[in-house]
Every structure is written in structure tokens, then in C-alpha cells.
Amino acid sequence: MHTLYSLCYWLGNTPLGRSIHDSSWMFPVIETLHLFGIVVLVGSASVLDLRLMGVAFKDYTVSMLGRRFLPWIWGGFALMVVTGGLLFSSEATKMYGSDVFRAKMLMIAAAGVNALVFHFLAYRSVGKWERDPVAPLAARFAGVVSILLWFGIVGAGRWIAYS
Amino acid sequence: MTPAYEFCHWLTQTYVGQEMQGNAYLFPTVEALHIMGSVALVASTSILSLRLSGFFLKEIPVSKIAGQFLPWAWLGFACQVITGTLLFMSEATLAYDNVIFQVKMALIVLAGINALVFQQTAYRRVKFWDLSNPPFSAKFAGYASIVIWFAVIAAGRWLNSSVANSPVLPPT
């Protein structure tokens, strides 16, 4: 059998995966915390994205917003990884075969790559343009891609339940 | 049969109510939009609330934060009212006497009252504390707002299982 499938099978049969799967209240409670994490992560990321896009918060510098909101982004992301990992462990073999789940993971990876590319390209020269109400094209592009991906990830997350 | 139940029953029988129940793609799509709206609404109000609590974005005037983030909160609220109504129309008869649904609606009203009281009291004198430590009543309104809105999200998640699991009872 495929290694990845074996890993999912093993994860689903760990005491943790089994308890979440068998409990009537653990899954909804973890899912609720996962929803809280969405607000923190996607809300904070959207503030930066909207600023990069030049849509809102134009009188704050990009680096100031980054300094204030990145800790919330990382905090929200950590909560998503923990709660998402727990949800996954309870239905790992089911997720293994879900196209929507794969699409969601790909979009998260793409959001990470997008953030990394932004960090190492446009953000390097942030001192030169961060006071401009409209950021350079590369930064605006990163903002649009990021906000679309994150809301796409939220949508995909809801669709996993129906897939 | 109470008039409220009859109204809810009528809602489920409207074209929109029927489409929401019959179209397999519509309900999850509207639900996804309802979650996206919660990001705009709850993140925006929470940013203002954290500013009021006095430990986030302290160097920016409260009135400026309110002016810049509240339009997004209202946009999110409009999205929530529209998508929430559509979701309600698909299962109105199940939701109307559901305790969790009633708790969720009561919490939303409470959030509104909290915001209104803040706006009519502490916020009226905002120019005196715009850049200094907010008064206790403003901090309280901020903390209350965060707790209430996250509780609304939790109630919404809980509602999802309670409505889905409740038996379809004949009208009494």
C-alpha cells in the first residue's frame, strides 16, 4: 500500500485520532477553535493584503502593519496547524482520498510560496515604497494572490465536510 | 401552530427556501460565504476591541481605527445578514424553536447593545482619550465585544450539528 496512505492509516489509529473520531463532542469543539483561528489568521493577513493592494489602510506604512499584524498571523497559523492536525488525525484515511482536501493543502502551500516570494523580492526594498499609497506591482500582485488564496482555503475547508 | 412557525414554514416553501434545500451546491456555498463574512466582521470588530482594551495599536487614535475598520465590519455584517437569512430559509422550521439558534440571535442582539451603549457613552468623549489609556467603560466594551462575537461563531458551529441532528418533527 502507498506510504502516504499507510501514514494516514497509522495516524487515524493512534489513541488521539481514535478518541477524536469516537467522541461526540471533541470534533465540533476542535472545529470551533479552527473557526476562531480562521478569524485571527485570515483577518490579520487580509489587513496586510488590502494595504498591499492599495485598497485600504493606505496611511500606515507597510512595515508598521507587518510588525503589528504578523504576530497575530503566526499565532492564528499555529492554532490552525494544531487544530487542523487534530481534525485530520480523526479522519486521515478519508482525507487521503479527498480531492477538496488536496486542493486545500495545495492552496496553503501556494499561499506560503507567495508570502516567501514577496518577502524575498518586493519586501526587500520596502523602505523605498512603503509610504506610497500604491505599492509596486509585485507587492500588489502578492496581496491579491494572498487574499484570494486564503478565502479560497476557507471555502475549501467548508467543502471538505461535503466531499 | 404558532404564527412564528407558520412564517418559518412559509419561508422554507418559498422559491429561495426550496432552492437552498434542493440544490446540493447552494447550501455549502452559502455556508462558505457565511464563514468568509465572519472573518470580515469579527476580525474588524476585534481589531477595534483590542485597541480599546489598550494593548494593541496604542499609538494610533481610537477614532482613526474606528473610522478605518468599522466600514469593513459593516460590510461583513451585511454579508452575514444576507447569507445567514438564506441559510435560515432552508431550515427555518428546525431553527426557530432551537435553543442554540435562540442563544445565537440573543448574543448578536447583545453585541449590538454593547456597541450602541459604547457609542452613546464613552465614544462621545473619545477626543479626550483618543491617544491615552481608554476609560474603563471603553475597555469593558472592547472585551465584551470580543467574547460575544467569538461566542456567536461557536454558537453557529454548534447550531450546525444541532439542526442537522434534530429529528424533523411534525408541526404541533
Coordinates of C-alpha atoms in Angstrom, one line a residue:
Chain A
M1 CA 0.0 0.0 0.0
H2 CA 1.1 3.6 -0.6
T3 CA 3.3 5.0 2.1
L4 CA 1.2 8.1 2.5
Y5 CA -1.9 6.0 2.9
S6 CA -0.1 3.9 5.5
L7 CA 0.8 7.0 7.4
C8 CA -2.8 8.2 7.3
Y9 CA -4.0 4.8 8.4
W10 CA -1.5 4.8 11.3
L11 CA -2.5 8.4 12.3
G12 CA -6.2 7.5 12.3
N13 CA -5.5 4.6 14.6
T14 CA -3.4 6.5 17.2
P15 CA -5.2 6.9 20.5
L16 CA -5.6 10.6 19.7
G17 CA -7.1 10.1 16.3
R18 CA -9.4 7.4 17.6
S19 CA -10.6 9.5 20.6
I20 CA -11.5 12.4 18.4
H21 CA -13.2 10.1 15.9
D22 CA -15.2 8.3 18.6
S23 CA -16.0 11.3 20.8
S24 CA -19.3 13.1 20.2
W25 CA -18.1 16.5 21.3
M26 CA -14.3 16.7 20.5
F27 CA -14.6 17.1 16.8
P28 CA -17.1 20.1 17.0
V29 CA -15.1 21.7 19.8
I30 CA -11.8 21.5 17.8
E31 CA -13.7 22.7 14.7
T32 CA -14.9 25.7 16.6
L33 CA -11.3 26.6 17.6
H34 CA -10.3 26.1 13.9
L35 CA -13.0 28.7 13.0
F36 CA -11.6 31.1 15.7
G37 CA -8.2 30.6 14.1
I38 CA -9.6 31.5 10.7
V39 CA -10.7 34.9 12.0
V40 CA -7.3 35.6 13.5
L41 CA -5.2 34.3 10.6
V42 CA -7.3 35.4 7.6
G43 CA -8.4 38.6 9.3
S44 CA -4.8 39.7 10.0
A45 CA -3.5 38.5 6.7
S46 CA -6.3 40.4 4.9
V47 CA -5.3 43.7 6.6
L48 CA -1.8 43.4 5.1
D49 CA -3.1 42.2 1.8
L50 CA -5.6 45.1 1.5
R51 CA -2.8 47.5 2.3
L52 CA -0.5 46.0 -0.4
M53 CA -3.3 46.1 -2.9
G54 CA -3.8 49.8 -2.1
V55 CA -7.4 49.2 -1.2
A56 CA -7.3 50.2 2.5
F57 CA -5.2 51.4 5.4
K58 CA -3.1 53.5 3.0
D59 CA -1.9 56.0 5.6
Y60 CA 0.0 53.3 7.5
T61 CA 3.4 52.1 6.4
V62 CA 3.6 48.5 5.2
S63 CA 6.4 47.7 7.6
M64 CA 4.4 49.1 10.6
L65 CA 1.3 47.0 9.7
G66 CA 3.6 44.0 9.2
R67 CA 5.2 44.5 12.6
R68 CA 1.8 44.7 14.3
F69 CA -0.1 42.1 12.4
L70 CA 2.5 39.4 11.6
P71 CA 2.5 38.1 15.3
W72 CA -1.3 37.6 15.0
I73 CA -0.9 35.9 11.6
W74 CA 1.7 33.5 13.1
G75 CA -0.4 32.9 16.2
G76 CA -3.5 32.2 14.1
F77 CA -1.5 29.9 11.8
A78 CA -0.1 28.0 14.8
L79 CA -3.7 27.5 16.1
M80 CA -4.8 26.3 12.6
V81 CA -1.9 23.8 12.3
V82 CA -2.7 22.3 15.7
T83 CA -6.5 22.2 15.4
G84 CA -6.2 21.2 11.7
G85 CA -3.8 18.4 12.6
L86 CA -6.2 17.1 15.2
L87 CA -9.2 17.2 12.8
F88 CA -7.1 15.5 10.2
S89 CA -5.9 12.7 12.6
S90 CA -9.6 11.8 13.3
E91 CA -10.4 11.2 9.6
A92 CA -6.9 10.8 7.9
T93 CA -7.7 7.9 5.6
K94 CA -10.9 9.7 4.4
M95 CA -8.9 12.9 3.7
Y96 CA -6.3 10.9 1.8
G97 CA -8.8 10.3 -0.9
S98 CA -10.5 13.7 -0.8
D99 CA -9.8 16.0 -3.8
V100 CA -11.1 19.0 -1.9
F101 CA -8.6 18.3 0.9
R102 CA -5.8 18.1 -1.6
A103 CA -6.8 21.3 -3.2
K104 CA -6.9 23.0 0.2
M105 CA -3.4 21.8 1.1
L106 CA -2.1 22.9 -2.3
M107 CA -3.6 26.3 -1.8
I108 CA -2.0 26.6 1.7
A109 CA 1.4 25.7 0.1
A110 CA 0.8 28.2 -2.6
A111 CA 0.0 30.9 0.0
G112 CA 3.3 30.1 1.7
V113 CA 5.3 30.3 -1.5
N114 CA 3.5 33.6 -2.4
A115 CA 4.4 35.0 1.0
L116 CA 8.0 33.8 0.7
V117 CA 8.4 35.2 -2.8
F118 CA 7.0 38.6 -1.6
H119 CA 9.4 38.5 1.4
F120 CA 12.5 38.0 -0.6
L121 CA 11.6 40.2 -3.6
A122 CA 9.3 43.2 -3.1
Y123 CA 9.6 43.4 0.7
R124 CA 13.4 43.8 0.4
S125 CA 13.0 47.3 -1.0
V126 CA 10.0 48.1 1.3
G127 CA 11.8 51.1 2.7
K128 CA 11.7 52.8 -0.7
W129 CA 7.9 52.3 -1.3
E130 CA 6.2 51.7 2.0
R131 CA 5.0 55.3 2.3
D132 CA 3.5 55.3 -1.2
P133 CA -0.3 54.8 -1.1
V134 CA 0.0 52.4 -4.0
A135 CA 2.7 49.7 -3.7
P136 CA 4.8 48.4 -6.6
L137 CA 3.1 45.9 -9.0
A138 CA 4.9 42.9 -7.4
A139 CA 3.6 43.8 -4.0
R140 CA 0.1 44.5 -5.2
F141 CA 0.1 41.1 -7.0
A142 CA 1.3 39.3 -3.9
G143 CA -1.6 41.0 -1.9
V144 CA -4.3 40.0 -4.4
V145 CA -3.0 36.4 -4.7
S146 CA -2.8 36.1 -0.9
I147 CA -6.3 37.3 -0.2
L148 CA -7.8 35.1 -2.9
L149 CA -5.9 32.0 -1.7
W150 CA -6.8 32.5 1.9
F151 CA -10.5 33.0 1.2
G152 CA -10.3 30.0 -1.2
I153 CA -8.8 27.9 1.6
V154 CA -11.6 28.9 3.9
G155 CA -14.1 27.9 1.2
A156 CA -12.4 24.6 0.5
G157 CA -12.4 23.9 4.2
R158 CA -16.2 24.2 4.3
W159 CA -16.4 22.0 1.2
I160 CA -14.3 19.2 2.8
A161 CA -17.3 18.4 5.0
Y162 CA -19.4 17.7 1.9
S163 CA -16.8 15.9 -0.2
Chain B
M1 CA -49.3 26.1 15.1
T2 CA -48.0 29.5 16.1
P3 CA -47.8 32.3 13.6
A4 CA -44.0 32.2 14.0
Y5 CA -43.9 28.6 13.0
E6 CA -46.2 29.3 10.1
F7 CA -44.0 32.1 8.9
C8 CA -40.9 29.8 9.2
H9 CA -42.8 27.1 7.3
W10 CA -43.7 29.6 4.6
L11 CA -40.0 30.7 4.3
T12 CA -38.9 27.1 3.7
Q13 CA -41.6 26.8 1.0
T14 CA -40.5 29.9 -1.0
Y15 CA -38.5 29.6 -4.2
V16 CA -35.3 30.6 -2.4
G17 CA -36.0 28.2 0.6
Q18 CA -36.7 25.3 -1.8
E19 CA -33.6 26.0 -3.8
M20 CA -31.5 26.2 -0.7
Q21 CA -32.8 22.7 0.3
G22 CA -32.8 21.1 -3.1
N23 CA -29.6 22.4 -4.7
A24 CA -26.7 20.3 -3.4
Y25 CA -24.2 23.0 -4.2
L26 CA -26.0 26.1 -2.9
F27 CA -26.1 25.3 0.9
P28 CA -22.4 24.6 1.2
T29 CA -21.5 27.6 -0.9
V30 CA -23.7 30.0 1.1
E31 CA -22.2 28.4 4.3
A32 CA -18.7 29.1 3.0
L33 CA -19.6 32.7 2.3
H34 CA -21.1 32.9 5.8
I35 CA -17.7 31.8 7.2
M36 CA -15.9 34.4 5.0
G37 CA -18.2 37.1 6.2
S38 CA -17.4 36.2 9.8
V39 CA -13.7 36.9 9.1
A40 CA -14.5 40.4 7.9
L41 CA -17.0 41.1 10.7
V42 CA -15.3 39.6 13.7
A43 CA -11.7 40.4 12.7
S44 CA -12.6 44.1 12.1
T45 CA -14.5 44.5 15.4
S46 CA -11.8 42.6 17.3
I47 CA -9.1 44.9 16.0
L48 CA -11.1 47.9 17.3
S49 CA -11.8 46.0 20.5
L50 CA -8.1 45.2 21.1
R51 CA -7.3 48.9 20.6
L52 CA -10.0 49.8 23.2
S53 CA -8.6 47.2 25.6
G54 CA -5.4 49.3 25.4
F55 CA -2.7 46.8 24.3
F56 CA -2.8 46.9 20.5
L57 CA -2.0 49.7 18.1
K58 CA -1.8 52.1 21.1
E59 CA -0.1 54.9 19.1
I60 CA -3.0 55.2 16.6
P61 CA -6.0 57.2 17.7
V62 CA -9.1 55.1 18.6
S63 CA -11.3 57.3 16.3
K64 CA -8.9 56.6 13.4
I65 CA -9.1 52.8 14.0
A66 CA -12.8 53.0 14.3
G67 CA -13.1 55.0 11.0
Q68 CA -10.9 52.6 9.1
F69 CA -12.1 49.2 10.3
L70 CA -15.8 49.7 11.1
P71 CA -16.7 50.0 7.3
W72 CA -15.2 46.5 6.9
A73 CA -17.2 45.3 9.9
W74 CA -20.4 46.7 8.4
L75 CA -19.6 45.1 5.1
G76 CA -19.0 41.8 6.9
F77 CA -22.3 42.3 8.9
A78 CA -24.2 42.8 5.6
C79 CA -22.7 39.6 4.2
Q80 CA -23.7 37.8 7.4
V81 CA -27.3 39.0 7.4
I82 CA -27.8 38.0 3.7
T83 CA -26.1 34.6 3.9
G84 CA -27.5 33.9 7.4
T85 CA -31.0 34.6 6.1
L86 CA -30.5 32.3 3.2
L87 CA -29.3 29.5 5.5
F88 CA -32.2 30.2 7.9
M89 CA -34.7 29.9 5.0
S90 CA -33.6 26.4 4.2
E91 CA -34.2 25.1 7.7
A92 CA -36.4 27.8 9.3
T93 CA -38.8 25.3 10.9
L94 CA -35.9 23.5 12.5
A95 CA -34.1 26.6 13.7
Y96 CA -37.0 28.6 15.1
D97 CA -37.5 26.6 18.3
N98 CA -33.9 25.5 18.5
V99 CA -32.3 26.8 21.8
I100 CA -28.9 27.2 20.2
F101 CA -30.3 29.3 17.4
Q102 CA -32.1 31.5 20.0
V103 CA -28.9 31.8 22.0
K104 CA -27.0 32.9 18.8
M105 CA -29.6 35.5 18.0
A106 CA -29.6 36.8 21.6
L107 CA -25.8 37.1 21.5
I108 CA -26.0 39.1 18.3
V109 CA -28.5 41.5 19.9
L110 CA -26.3 41.7 22.9
A111 CA -23.3 42.6 20.7
G112 CA -25.4 45.3 19.1
I113 CA -26.5 46.7 22.5
N114 CA -22.9 46.7 23.7
A115 CA -21.7 48.6 20.6
L116 CA -24.6 51.1 20.9
V117 CA -24.0 51.7 24.6
F118 CA -20.3 52.3 23.9
Q119 CA -21.1 54.6 21.0
Q120 CA -23.5 56.7 23.1
T121 CA -21.4 56.9 26.2
A122 CA -17.6 56.5 26.2
Y123 CA -17.1 57.1 22.5
R124 CA -18.9 60.5 22.7
R125 CA -16.0 61.8 24.7
V126 CA -13.4 60.0 22.6
K127 CA -11.5 63.2 21.8
F128 CA -10.4 63.3 25.5
W129 CA -8.9 59.8 25.4
D130 CA -8.2 59.2 21.7
L131 CA -4.5 58.7 22.3
S132 CA -4.4 57.9 26.0
N133 CA -5.4 55.0 28.1
P134 CA -9.1 54.3 27.3
P135 CA -11.6 54.7 30.2
F136 CA -12.8 51.5 31.9
S137 CA -16.1 51.6 30.2
A138 CA -14.4 51.5 26.8
K139 CA -12.1 48.7 27.8
F140 CA -15.1 46.8 29.1
A141 CA -17.0 47.3 25.8
G142 CA -13.9 46.0 23.9
Y143 CA -13.5 42.8 26.0
A144 CA -17.3 42.2 25.9
S145 CA -17.3 42.6 22.1
I146 CA -14.5 40.0 21.6
V147 CA -16.1 37.5 23.9
I148 CA -19.6 37.9 22.4
W149 CA -18.6 37.7 18.8
F150 CA -16.4 34.6 19.2
A151 CA -19.3 33.1 21.2
V152 CA -21.6 33.9 18.2
I153 CA -19.2 31.9 16.0
A154 CA -19.1 29.0 18.5
A155 CA -22.9 29.0 18.6
G156 CA -23.1 29.0 14.8
R157 CA -20.8 25.9 14.7
W158 CA -22.9 24.2 17.4
L159 CA -26.1 25.1 15.6
N160 CA -24.9 23.3 12.6
S161 CA -24.7 20.0 14.4
S162 CA -27.9 20.6 16.5
V163 CA -30.1 21.4 13.5
A164 CA -28.6 18.6 11.4
N165 CA -29.1 16.1 14.2
S166 CA -32.6 17.2 15.3
P167 CA -35.4 15.0 14.1
V168 CA -37.9 16.6 11.7
L169 CA -40.9 16.9 14.0
P170 CA -44.4 17.3 12.6
P171 CA -45.8 20.8 13.4
T172 CA -47.6 20.9 16.7

